[in-house]
């Protein structure tokens, strides 16, 4: 088991945003989390990745309890997250973005020297270049991140998340706001990441087509609680899901 | 790779462009900054002491180097890491007292005094940093201000017997540099014109060292991470980097610069005023750095020159100079966040565009 | 003096000192809680309370350099302390509205550091304006005659009426603001904002009326604190920061965004200060920082703050 949540619960005051959610993710078995807006999908991811502390419940990664650890500790163990809104370094060049990301990957444990030139960290620079090439951003390496087109920004965001070579990658609505072309490219990219890097992906998405292309399993959240969990075929046929989420619409 | 951060300009255009590129390549080199700093300390007094209303004393020039070291360190924190401290008087004043006490009781060797001052500041920065970074960004200014004021009251009250309380510390004794070189000994001939005396070499030398250290830090992985934290702290955290520790590192590094400056100031003034710990000193370094322009090495230096010129020279002409300064400060924050140096570089790039025509 | 008497005496002194800090802290706390806005210029409202209050209650002498060069003399309405206490909150409420509209609002979308810097600059300008017009020396803000004496509380002892007056005035003001925030729509924004800024942002209320009013109310209290504090603390241009720092500590200790927190924090800070003044005077100004440090280490969110700190 790569990741497991046990009774994961988050309350904001009166509101129970995540309600005793149990998820199980096997290595190489990509999961999609779906559910209507406000169902608690992003909150669940935030609980797992350490941005929020759960009110109750546990997160186990490779059998080890990581509940309540700091995000950087969790990332260092091989989890990574791509944000719903492109979270990049807007005033730095694409190259600088990639370099900082690979600094995190290579030296998250604080072994850097503040009097040594960055130019002497070959491993870091190589990894940064590799990441940029992989994501097709190398040509734009001297461009300030903020002046990239929207789709490229999202790709840079994903490049940052991938720089640490994660085993498990959370993608929170990676195609939100994208044009159909950009969406297509992004889905291709996700499939490539899965295959070439062997990353297990947890995808939060609305678009059913994408979900069926990318995921091996689907978990459905509604009002914080998990109401179904299974293969795409099973979910498609589940009356509860149709009722709660799809409002009876055929998929 | 990191040497080529300037955006690549298409090389097909005129000679001017090629020359500029080469110039940029040169400017990017670290040795260039150090050479620039050395040239600066040779040339600067000649210009500065001839400014209007200036009565020609070198002491102010030395004071500028000392404050500039303080400001450069402060900018590593504010400009590069995005952390605004309102308590830097602690490191300036605390190290100044440590320097004074050390000179009176242990040794008057200037280099040892500066070392003790720096170590004191580092220890203080660790303690205050750990406390002030307990809460998120916006609390940092409040907490550093508060702990800064705490040190002021400690120096006034409980430690009054050692620090001299309101009267300040008067027992400073400074020995010759390396046991032989009186700080007041002047040089003869050309050396005298360029470097004045041993004291000048000491203060100017530390200024050059501070520039060199700052340039190196900015270009180290720390520099990259500091800037990333300033831009998007949460992202840095999700890259697996321990933001808290890097912020603490920035705070301590910045404190160390302030400590060197504070120690030098004790040597320079032969006295430590309790006001060196007061919030107004913290406010001064904020104003200096922001006025000059954050996020560069030259900005804080520019700010220091402007501030000390106004404080020491213009203040004789305009009684309410602080009011003018306050208004100027608000104007800069409001309309020109890049400060005086930002305005200069802005003009420079406009001129460049004119020079190169419209290829952009 | 009996044990009961000295305990009550300690409490009354504590309450009197705490009162001023609490009045200043509430405004800081609610703007910090709702808008995540660190407002150094809040101290300017305290200064306005002191100096304008002095001009209303008694007389304000203009002896700064600028005032002298343009021949400005003394201005005094001589209306008495209570008149100042009634008028000042209205004036500073208005100044607070102006500050929200013209200083805070343009900076909501700029980095936190810019907000802090600009409010610090404004405080500096106000402070230096006072120095340029009124002068930098310490003025006397006399207590009103009716509060000069002492009042006997029977077996509990006899206490300065002035302290009791401060406590009374503060209690009324704090209670009024508390009820206002608990039971009105404006208060709803404060409460919601403190729990979840994101939601407030979504509702788009940031730039609308509740926040204007929040600034006004906070400023009104800080102005009142200036009138009450004028006769207690020194009347010099730097006293703004002198009061601002303990008020910040009150917020840190009590927890952000909660009036109850400000009151609890203020009482603790006051108790530590008074306790040290009585027993270890050289440490009197240091203890409150030590208290804040301990609270930060043990409960970073403050005593009454939400436990989770997600900024
Ligand atoms: N920081 C927060 N404070 C209070 N409520 C929150 C917070 N974050 C999310 N919520 C609430 O929790 C619920 C779940 O939100 P979210 O996880 O973002 O849903 P989803 O991603 O499925 O659309 C929503 O009702 C939302 O308003
Ligand atoms: Mg979401």
JSON list of N, CA and C in Angstrom, two decimals, chain B residues 4 19 68 84 96-97 101 105 139 148 166 186 203 209 232 244-245 296 299 313-314 321 325 336 349:
[
{"chain": "B", "resi": 4, "resn": "UNK", "atom": "N", "xyz": [24.01, 33.48, -16.57]},
{"chain": "B", "resi": 4, "resn": "UNK", "atom": "CA", "xyz": [23.37, 34.11, -17.72]},
{"chain": "B", "resi": 4, "resn": "UNK", "atom": "C", "xyz": [21.92, 34.46, -17.44]},
{"chain": "B", "resi": 19, "resn": "UNK", "atom": "N", "xyz": [28.45, 45.16, -27.64]},
{"chain": "B", "resi": 19, "resn": "UNK", "atom": "CA", "xyz": [29.22, 45.78, -26.56]},
{"chain": "B", "resi": 19, "resn": "UNK", "atom": "C", "xyz": [28.49, 45.68, -25.24]},
{"chain": "B", "resi": 68, "resn": "UNK", "atom": "N", "xyz": [26.07, 51.36, 5.78]},
{"chain": "B", "resi": 68, "resn": "UNK", "atom": "CA", "xyz": [25.81, 50.62, 4.53]},
{"chain": "B", "resi": 68, "resn": "UNK", "atom": "C", "xyz": [25.93, 49.12, 4.76]},
{"chain": "B", "resi": 84, "resn": "UNK", "atom": "N", "xyz": [10.19, 41.56, 6.79]},
{"chain": "B", "resi": 84, "resn": "UNK", "atom": "CA", "xyz": [10.36, 42.91, 7.29]},
{"chain": "B", "resi": 84, "resn": "UNK", "atom": "C", "xyz": [10.55, 42.89, 8.80]},
{"chain": "B", "resi": 96, "resn": "UNK", "atom": "N", "xyz": [26.95, 46.45, 19.50]},
{"chain": "B", "resi": 96, "resn": "UNK", "atom": "CA", "xyz": [27.74, 47.64, 19.84]},
{"chain": "B", "resi": 96, "resn": "UNK", "atom": "C", "xyz": [28.10, 47.61, 21.33]},
{"chain": "B", "resi": 97, "resn": "UNK", "atom": "N", "xyz": [27.13, 47.22, 22.16]},
{"chain": "B", "resi": 97, "resn": "UNK", "atom": "CA", "xyz": [27.42, 47.11, 23.59]},
{"chain": "B", "resi": 97, "resn": "UNK", "atom": "C", "xyz": [28.44, 46.00, 23.85]},
{"chain": "B", "resi": 101, "resn": "UNK", "atom": "N", "xyz": [31.90, 46.60, 25.74]},
{"chain": "B", "resi": 101, "resn": "UNK", "atom": "CA", "xyz": [32.27, 45.89, 26.96]},
{"chain": "B", "resi": 101, "resn": "UNK", "atom": "C", "xyz": [33.54, 45.07, 26.75]},
{"chain": "B", "resi": 105, "resn": "UNK", "atom": "N", "xyz": [37.03, 45.50, 28.77]},
{"chain": "B", "resi": 105, "resn": "UNK", "atom": "CA", "xyz": [37.41, 44.47, 29.74]},
{"chain": "B", "resi": 105, "resn": "UNK", "atom": "C", "xyz": [38.37, 43.41, 29.24]},
{"chain": "B", "resi": 139, "resn": "UNK", "atom": "N", "xyz": [3.10, 38.70, 11.33]},
{"chain": "B", "resi": 139, "resn": "UNK", "atom": "CA", "xyz": [3.41, 38.89, 12.75]},
{"chain": "B", "resi": 139, "resn": "UNK", "atom": "C", "xyz": [4.89, 39.17, 12.97]},
{"chain": "B", "resi": 148, "resn": "UNK", "atom": "N", "xyz": [12.76, 43.71, 20.01]},
{"chain": "B", "resi": 148, "resn": "UNK", "atom": "CA", "xyz": [13.74, 44.79, 19.94]},
{"chain": "B", "resi": 148, "resn": "UNK", "atom": "C", "xyz": [13.58, 45.75, 21.11]},
{"chain": "B", "resi": 166, "resn": "UNK", "atom": "N", "xyz": [20.87, 55.16, 30.86]},
{"chain": "B", "resi": 166, "resn": "UNK", "atom": "CA", "xyz": [20.54, 56.31, 29.99]},
{"chain": "B", "resi": 166, "resn": "UNK", "atom": "C", "xyz": [21.78, 56.99, 29.43]},
{"chain": "B", "resi": 186, "resn": "UNK", "atom": "N", "xyz": [47.85, 58.63, 9.47]},
{"chain": "B", "resi": 186, "resn": "UNK", "atom": "CA", "xyz": [47.55, 58.91, 8.07]},
{"chain": "B", "resi": 186, "resn": "UNK", "atom": "C", "xyz": [48.62, 58.34, 7.16]},
{"chain": "B", "resi": 203, "resn": "UNK", "atom": "N", "xyz": [37.44, 50.72, 8.01]},
{"chain": "B", "resi": 203, "resn": "UNK", "atom": "CA", "xyz": [36.00, 50.81, 7.75]},
{"chain": "B", "resi": 203, "resn": "UNK", "atom": "C", "xyz": [35.68, 50.50, 6.29]},
{"chain": "B", "resi": 209, "resn": "UNK", "atom": "N", "xyz": [34.38, 44.01, 2.08]},
{"chain": "B", "resi": 209, "resn": "UNK", "atom": "CA", "xyz": [34.13, 42.63, 2.48]},
{"chain": "B", "resi": 209, "resn": "UNK", "atom": "C", "xyz": [32.63, 42.32, 2.53]},
{"chain": "B", "resi": 232, "resn": "UNK", "atom": "N", "xyz": [6.92, 33.25, -3.22]},
{"chain": "B", "resi": 232, "resn": "UNK", "atom": "CA", "xyz": [5.85, 32.27, -3.04]},
{"chain": "B", "resi": 232, "resn": "UNK", "atom": "C", "xyz": [6.29, 31.23, -2.01]},
{"chain": "B", "resi": 244, "resn": "UNK", "atom": "N", "xyz": [11.09, 27.51, 7.14]},
{"chain": "B", "resi": 244, "resn": "UNK", "atom": "CA", "xyz": [11.38, 28.09, 8.45]},
{"chain": "B", "resi": 244, "resn": "UNK", "atom": "C", "xyz": [12.88, 28.22, 8.68]},
{"chain": "B", "resi": 245, "resn": "UNK", "atom": "N", "xyz": [13.59, 27.18, 8.32]},
{"chain": "B", "resi": 245, "resn": "UNK", "atom": "CA", "xyz": [15.04, 27.22, 8.55]},
{"chain": "B", "resi": 245, "resn": "UNK", "atom": "C", "xyz": [15.73, 28.22, 7.64]},
{"chain": "B", "resi": 296, "resn": "UNK", "atom": "N", "xyz": [18.61, 44.70, -4.08]},
{"chain": "B", "resi": 296, "resn": "UNK", "atom": "CA", "xyz": [19.88, 44.83, -4.78]},
{"chain": "B", "resi": 296, "resn": "UNK", "atom": "C", "xyz": [20.94, 45.19, -3.74]},
{"chain": "B", "resi": 299, "resn": "UNK", "atom": "N", "xyz": [21.16, 49.41, -3.91]},
{"chain": "B", "resi": 299, "resn": "UNK", "atom": "CA", "xyz": [20.04, 50.16, -3.35]},
{"chain": "B", "resi": 299, "resn": "UNK", "atom": "C", "xyz": [20.30, 50.60, -1.92]},
{"chain": "B", "resi": 313, "resn": "UNK", "atom": "N", "xyz": [23.66, 66.69, 7.34]},
{"chain": "B", "resi": 313, "resn": "UNK", "atom": "CA", "xyz": [24.00, 67.95, 6.69]},
{"chain": "B", "resi": 313, "resn": "UNK", "atom": "C", "xyz": [22.77, 68.80, 6.42]},
{"chain": "B", "resi": 314, "resn": "UNK", "atom": "N", "xyz": [21.77, 68.19, 5.79]},
{"chain": "B", "resi": 314, "resn": "UNK", "atom": "CA", "xyz": [20.57, 68.97, 5.49]},
{"chain": "B", "resi": 314, "resn": "UNK", "atom": "C", "xyz": [19.84, 69.33, 6.78]},
{"chain": "B", "resi": 321, "resn": "UNK", "atom": "N", "xyz": [13.50, 68.01, 9.08]},
{"chain": "B", "resi": 321, "resn": "UNK", "atom": "CA", "xyz": [13.95, 67.10, 8.05]},
{"chain": "B", "resi": 321, "resn": "UNK", "atom": "C", "xyz": [13.34, 65.72, 8.17]},
{"chain": "B", "resi": 325, "resn": "UNK", "atom": "N", "xyz": [11.57, 63.56, 5.36]},
{"chain": "B", "resi": 325, "resn": "UNK", "atom": "CA", "xyz": [12.01, 62.20, 5.11]},
{"chain": "B", "resi": 325, "resn": "UNK", "atom": "C", "xyz": [10.84, 61.22, 5.17]},
{"chain": "B", "resi": 336, "resn": "UNK", "atom": "N", "xyz": [7.00, 54.33, -5.84]},
{"chain": "B", "resi": 336, "resn": "UNK", "atom": "CA", "xyz": [8.24, 53.81, -6.42]},
{"chain": "B", "resi": 336, "resn": "UNK", "atom": "C", "xyz": [8.82, 52.71, -5.54]},
{"chain": "B", "resi": 349, "resn": "UNK", "atom": "N", "xyz": [17.72, 51.50, -18.15]},
{"chain": "B", "resi": 349, "resn": "UNK", "atom": "CA", "xyz": [17.22, 50.60, -19.19]},
{"chain": "B", "resi": 349, "resn": "UNK", "atom": "C", "xyz": [16.45, 51.36, -20.26]}
]
